[in-house]
Amino acid sequence: LDEDVAWARLAALESMRLLQPVDFLFRPRQGREGVAWLRLRALPQRNLDGSVLWDGVVTNVSEDRLRQERLTEALHEKNLLVREVYHRSKNNLQVLRSLLRLQISDIGDERLKRLALEMESRIEAMSMVHQKLYQGRSLSQVLMREYVPELSAMVLAGFHPENISITYELDESTM
C-alpha cells in the first residue's frame, strides 16, 4: 500500500544514513492480485566512492501473514467459547447451590441438614476455584496464596467459630 511504501522508503533512507541493518514488512500492490506481504532484510554498505550498496533479501511472507491472521481469529473464537463455557458452568453451579438451599430449608433431620450444608460448601469451593481460574493468568492453575485465604474464610464463616484466627505462609505454588 502507498503508506507502507512511503514508510519503507523512509526506513531505508534512515538505514542508509546510519549504515544500520533494516528489517521490516510492507505491502506493495500486486496488480490484479491485490496486496502481498513482503519482508525486507538488508544491510547497507558504503563503497569507497561514497555510494551505498545494499546486501539483502526480500521475501514474500503473505502465506505466513494469512496463517497468522487465521490463528488470531481461531484464538479469538476459542476465547469466546471459553467465556461461554465459564458462564454456563457458573450458572449451573449457582442453580445447584440454590436448589440445595431450597432443600436445606425443608430438612428436619439435623444430620441430613449438616450433610446438605457440607455439600453446599463444596459447591461454593468449586465455584471459587472456577472463578479464580477464569480471573487468573492461566485457565489451568490457581495460585494458592489467593485461593487458600478465601477458602478458609468461607469455611470459618460456615461454622461460626469464635476466637479463631488463621495465619498463612503461602508461596507461589499453584493448584
CSV table of C-alpha atoms in Angstrom, one decimal:
chain,number,residue,atom,x,y,z
A,1,LEU,CA,0.0,0.0,0.0
A,2,ASP,CA,1.1,3.6,-0.6
A,3,GLU,CA,1.6,4.3,3.1
A,4,ASP,CA,3.7,1.1,3.5
A,5,VAL,CA,5.9,2.0,0.5
A,6,ALA,CA,6.4,5.6,1.8
A,7,TRP,CA,7.3,4.2,5.3
A,8,ALA,CA,9.7,1.6,3.8
A,9,ARG,CA,11.4,4.3,1.8
A,10,LEU,CA,11.9,6.4,4.9
A,11,ALA,CA,13.2,3.4,6.8
A,12,ALA,CA,15.6,2.6,4.0
A,13,LEU,CA,16.9,6.2,3.8
A,14,GLU,CA,17.5,6.2,7.6
A,15,SER,CA,19.2,2.8,7.5
A,16,MET,CA,21.4,4.1,4.6
A,17,ARG,CA,22.3,7.2,6.5
A,18,LEU,CA,23.3,5.3,9.7
A,19,LEU,CA,24.6,2.2,7.9
A,20,GLN,CA,22.5,0.0,10.1
A,21,PRO,CA,20.5,-3.1,9.1
A,22,VAL,CA,16.9,-2.8,8.1
A,23,ASP,CA,14.2,-5.3,8.7
A,24,PHE,CA,10.5,-4.5,8.0
A,25,LEU,CA,7.3,-5.7,6.5
A,26,PHE,CA,5.4,-3.8,3.8
A,27,ARG,CA,2.5,-4.4,1.4
A,28,PRO,CA,3.1,-3.2,-2.2
A,29,ARG,CA,0.3,-3.5,-4.7
A,30,GLN,CA,0.5,-6.6,-6.9
A,31,GLY,CA,-1.7,-5.5,-9.8
A,32,ARG,CA,-4.8,-7.6,-10.1
A,33,GLU,CA,-3.6,-10.0,-7.4
A,34,GLY,CA,-4.2,-7.4,-4.7
A,35,VAL,CA,-1.7,-6.9,-2.0
A,36,ALA,CA,1.3,-9.1,-1.0
A,37,TRP,CA,3.1,-9.0,2.3
A,38,LEU,CA,6.9,-8.6,1.8
A,39,ARG,CA,9.7,-8.7,4.3
A,40,LEU,CA,12.9,-6.7,3.5
A,41,ARG,CA,16.0,-7.5,5.4
A,42,ALA,CA,19.1,-5.6,4.2
A,43,LEU,CA,22.4,-4.2,5.3
A,44,PRO,CA,23.7,-1.0,3.6
A,45,GLN,CA,27.5,-0.8,3.0
A,46,ARG,CA,29.3,2.4,1.8
A,47,ASN,CA,31.6,2.0,-1.2
A,48,LEU,CA,34.9,3.8,-1.5
A,49,ASP,CA,33.3,6.3,-3.8
A,50,GLY,CA,30.7,7.1,-1.2
A,51,SER,CA,27.8,5.3,-2.9
A,52,VAL,CA,25.8,2.8,-0.9
A,53,LEU,CA,25.5,-0.8,-1.8
A,54,TRP,CA,22.6,-2.9,-0.4
A,55,ASP,CA,23.0,-6.5,0.5
A,56,GLY,CA,19.7,-8.0,1.4
A,57,VAL,CA,16.7,-10.2,0.7
A,58,VAL,CA,13.1,-9.6,0.0
A,59,THR,CA,10.8,-12.5,1.0
A,60,ASN,CA,7.1,-12.9,0.3
A,61,VAL,CA,5.5,-13.6,3.7
A,62,SER,CA,1.9,-13.4,2.5
A,63,GLU,CA,1.1,-17.0,3.4
A,64,ASP,CA,2.7,-16.6,6.9
A,65,ARG,CA,0.6,-13.5,7.5
A,66,LEU,CA,-2.6,-15.2,6.3
A,67,ARG,CA,-1.8,-18.2,8.6
A,68,GLN,CA,-1.2,-15.7,11.5
A,69,GLU,CA,-4.5,-14.0,10.8
A,70,ARG,CA,-6.3,-17.3,10.8
A,71,LEU,CA,-4.6,-18.3,14.1
A,72,THR,CA,-5.5,-15.0,15.6
A,73,GLU,CA,-9.1,-15.4,14.5
A,74,ALA,CA,-9.2,-19.0,15.9
A,75,LEU,CA,-7.7,-17.8,19.2
A,76,HIS,CA,-10.4,-15.1,19.4
A,77,GLU,CA,-13.1,-17.7,18.7
A,78,LYS,CA,-11.6,-20.0,21.4
A,79,ASN,CA,-11.6,-17.2,23.9
A,80,LEU,CA,-15.3,-16.6,23.2
A,81,LEU,CA,-16.1,-20.2,23.7
A,82,VAL,CA,-14.2,-20.4,26.9
A,83,ARG,CA,-16.1,-17.4,28.2
A,84,GLU,CA,-19.4,-19.0,27.2
A,85,VAL,CA,-18.4,-22.3,29.0
A,86,TYR,CA,-17.3,-20.3,32.0
A,87,HIS,CA,-20.7,-18.5,32.3
A,88,ARG,CA,-22.7,-21.7,31.7
A,89,SER,CA,-20.6,-23.5,34.4
A,90,LYS,CA,-21.0,-20.6,36.8
A,91,ASN,CA,-24.8,-20.5,36.2
A,92,ASN,CA,-25.1,-24.3,36.7
A,93,LEU,CA,-23.2,-24.1,40.0
A,94,GLN,CA,-25.4,-21.3,41.1
A,95,VAL,CA,-28.5,-23.3,40.2
A,96,LEU,CA,-27.2,-26.3,42.1
A,97,ARG,CA,-26.5,-24.2,45.1
A,98,SER,CA,-29.9,-22.6,45.0
A,99,LEU,CA,-31.7,-25.9,44.7
A,100,LEU,CA,-29.7,-27.3,47.6
A,101,ARG,CA,-30.5,-24.2,49.7
A,102,LEU,CA,-34.2,-24.8,49.0
A,103,GLN,CA,-33.9,-28.4,50.1
A,104,ILE,CA,-31.9,-27.5,53.2
A,105,SER,CA,-34.8,-25.3,54.4
A,106,ASP,CA,-37.1,-28.3,54.3
A,107,ILE,CA,-34.8,-30.8,56.0
A,108,GLY,CA,-35.8,-31.6,59.6
A,109,ASP,CA,-33.1,-34.1,60.4
A,110,GLU,CA,-30.1,-32.3,61.7
A,111,ARG,CA,-27.6,-34.9,60.4
A,112,LEU,CA,-29.0,-34.6,56.9
A,113,LYS,CA,-29.1,-30.8,57.2
A,114,ARG,CA,-25.4,-30.8,58.1
A,115,LEU,CA,-24.6,-33.1,55.2
A,116,ALA,CA,-26.5,-30.8,52.8
A,117,LEU,CA,-24.7,-27.7,54.2
A,118,GLU,CA,-21.4,-29.5,53.6
A,119,MET,CA,-22.4,-30.2,50.0
A,120,GLU,CA,-23.3,-26.5,49.6
A,121,SER,CA,-19.8,-25.6,51.0
A,122,ARG,CA,-18.2,-27.9,48.4
A,123,ILE,CA,-20.2,-26.4,45.6
A,124,GLU,CA,-19.1,-22.9,46.9
A,125,ALA,CA,-15.5,-24.1,47.0
A,126,MET,CA,-15.8,-25.3,43.4
A,127,SER,CA,-17.3,-22.0,42.4
A,128,MET,CA,-14.4,-20.2,43.9
A,129,VAL,CA,-11.8,-22.3,42.1
A,130,HIS,CA,-13.8,-21.8,38.9
A,131,GLN,CA,-13.8,-18.0,39.4
A,132,LYS,CA,-10.0,-18.0,40.3
A,133,LEU,CA,-9.2,-20.0,37.1
A,134,TYR,CA,-11.2,-17.6,35.0
A,135,GLN,CA,-9.8,-14.4,36.6
A,136,GLY,CA,-6.2,-15.7,36.8
A,137,ARG,CA,-3.3,-15.7,34.4
A,138,SER,CA,-4.0,-19.3,33.5
A,139,LEU,CA,-7.1,-21.3,32.9
A,140,SER,CA,-5.4,-24.4,34.3
A,141,GLN,CA,-3.8,-23.2,37.6
A,142,VAL,CA,-4.9,-21.3,40.7
A,143,LEU,CA,-2.4,-19.5,42.9
A,144,MET,CA,-2.7,-21.0,46.4
A,145,ARG,CA,-1.9,-17.7,48.1
A,146,GLU,CA,-5.0,-16.2,46.5
A,147,TYR,CA,-7.3,-19.2,47.0
A,148,VAL,CA,-6.5,-20.5,50.5
A,149,PRO,CA,-7.3,-17.3,52.4
A,150,GLU,CA,-10.7,-17.0,50.7
A,151,LEU,CA,-11.5,-20.7,51.1
A,152,SER,CA,-10.5,-20.6,54.8
A,153,ALA,CA,-12.7,-17.5,55.4
A,154,MET,CA,-15.6,-19.2,53.7
A,155,VAL,CA,-15.2,-22.4,55.7
A,156,LEU,CA,-14.8,-20.5,59.0
A,157,ALA,CA,-17.9,-18.4,58.2
A,158,GLY,CA,-19.9,-21.6,57.8
A,159,PHE,CA,-19.0,-22.9,61.3
A,160,HIS,CA,-19.3,-19.6,63.1
A,161,PRO,CA,-16.1,-20.1,65.1
A,162,GLU,CA,-15.2,-17.8,68.0
A,163,ASN,CA,-11.7,-16.8,68.9
A,164,ILE,CA,-10.1,-18.4,65.9
A,165,SER,CA,-7.5,-16.7,63.7
A,166,ILE,CA,-5.6,-18.2,60.9
A,167,THR,CA,-2.0,-17.4,59.9
A,168,TYR,CA,-0.9,-18.1,56.3
A,169,GLU,CA,2.6,-18.8,55.0
A,170,LEU,CA,2.0,-19.3,51.3
A,171,ASP,CA,4.4,-19.3,48.4
A,172,GLU,CA,3.8,-19.0,44.7
A,173,SER,CA,2.6,-22.6,44.4
A,174,THR,CA,-0.3,-23.4,42.2
A,175,MET,CA,-3.1,-26.0,42.2
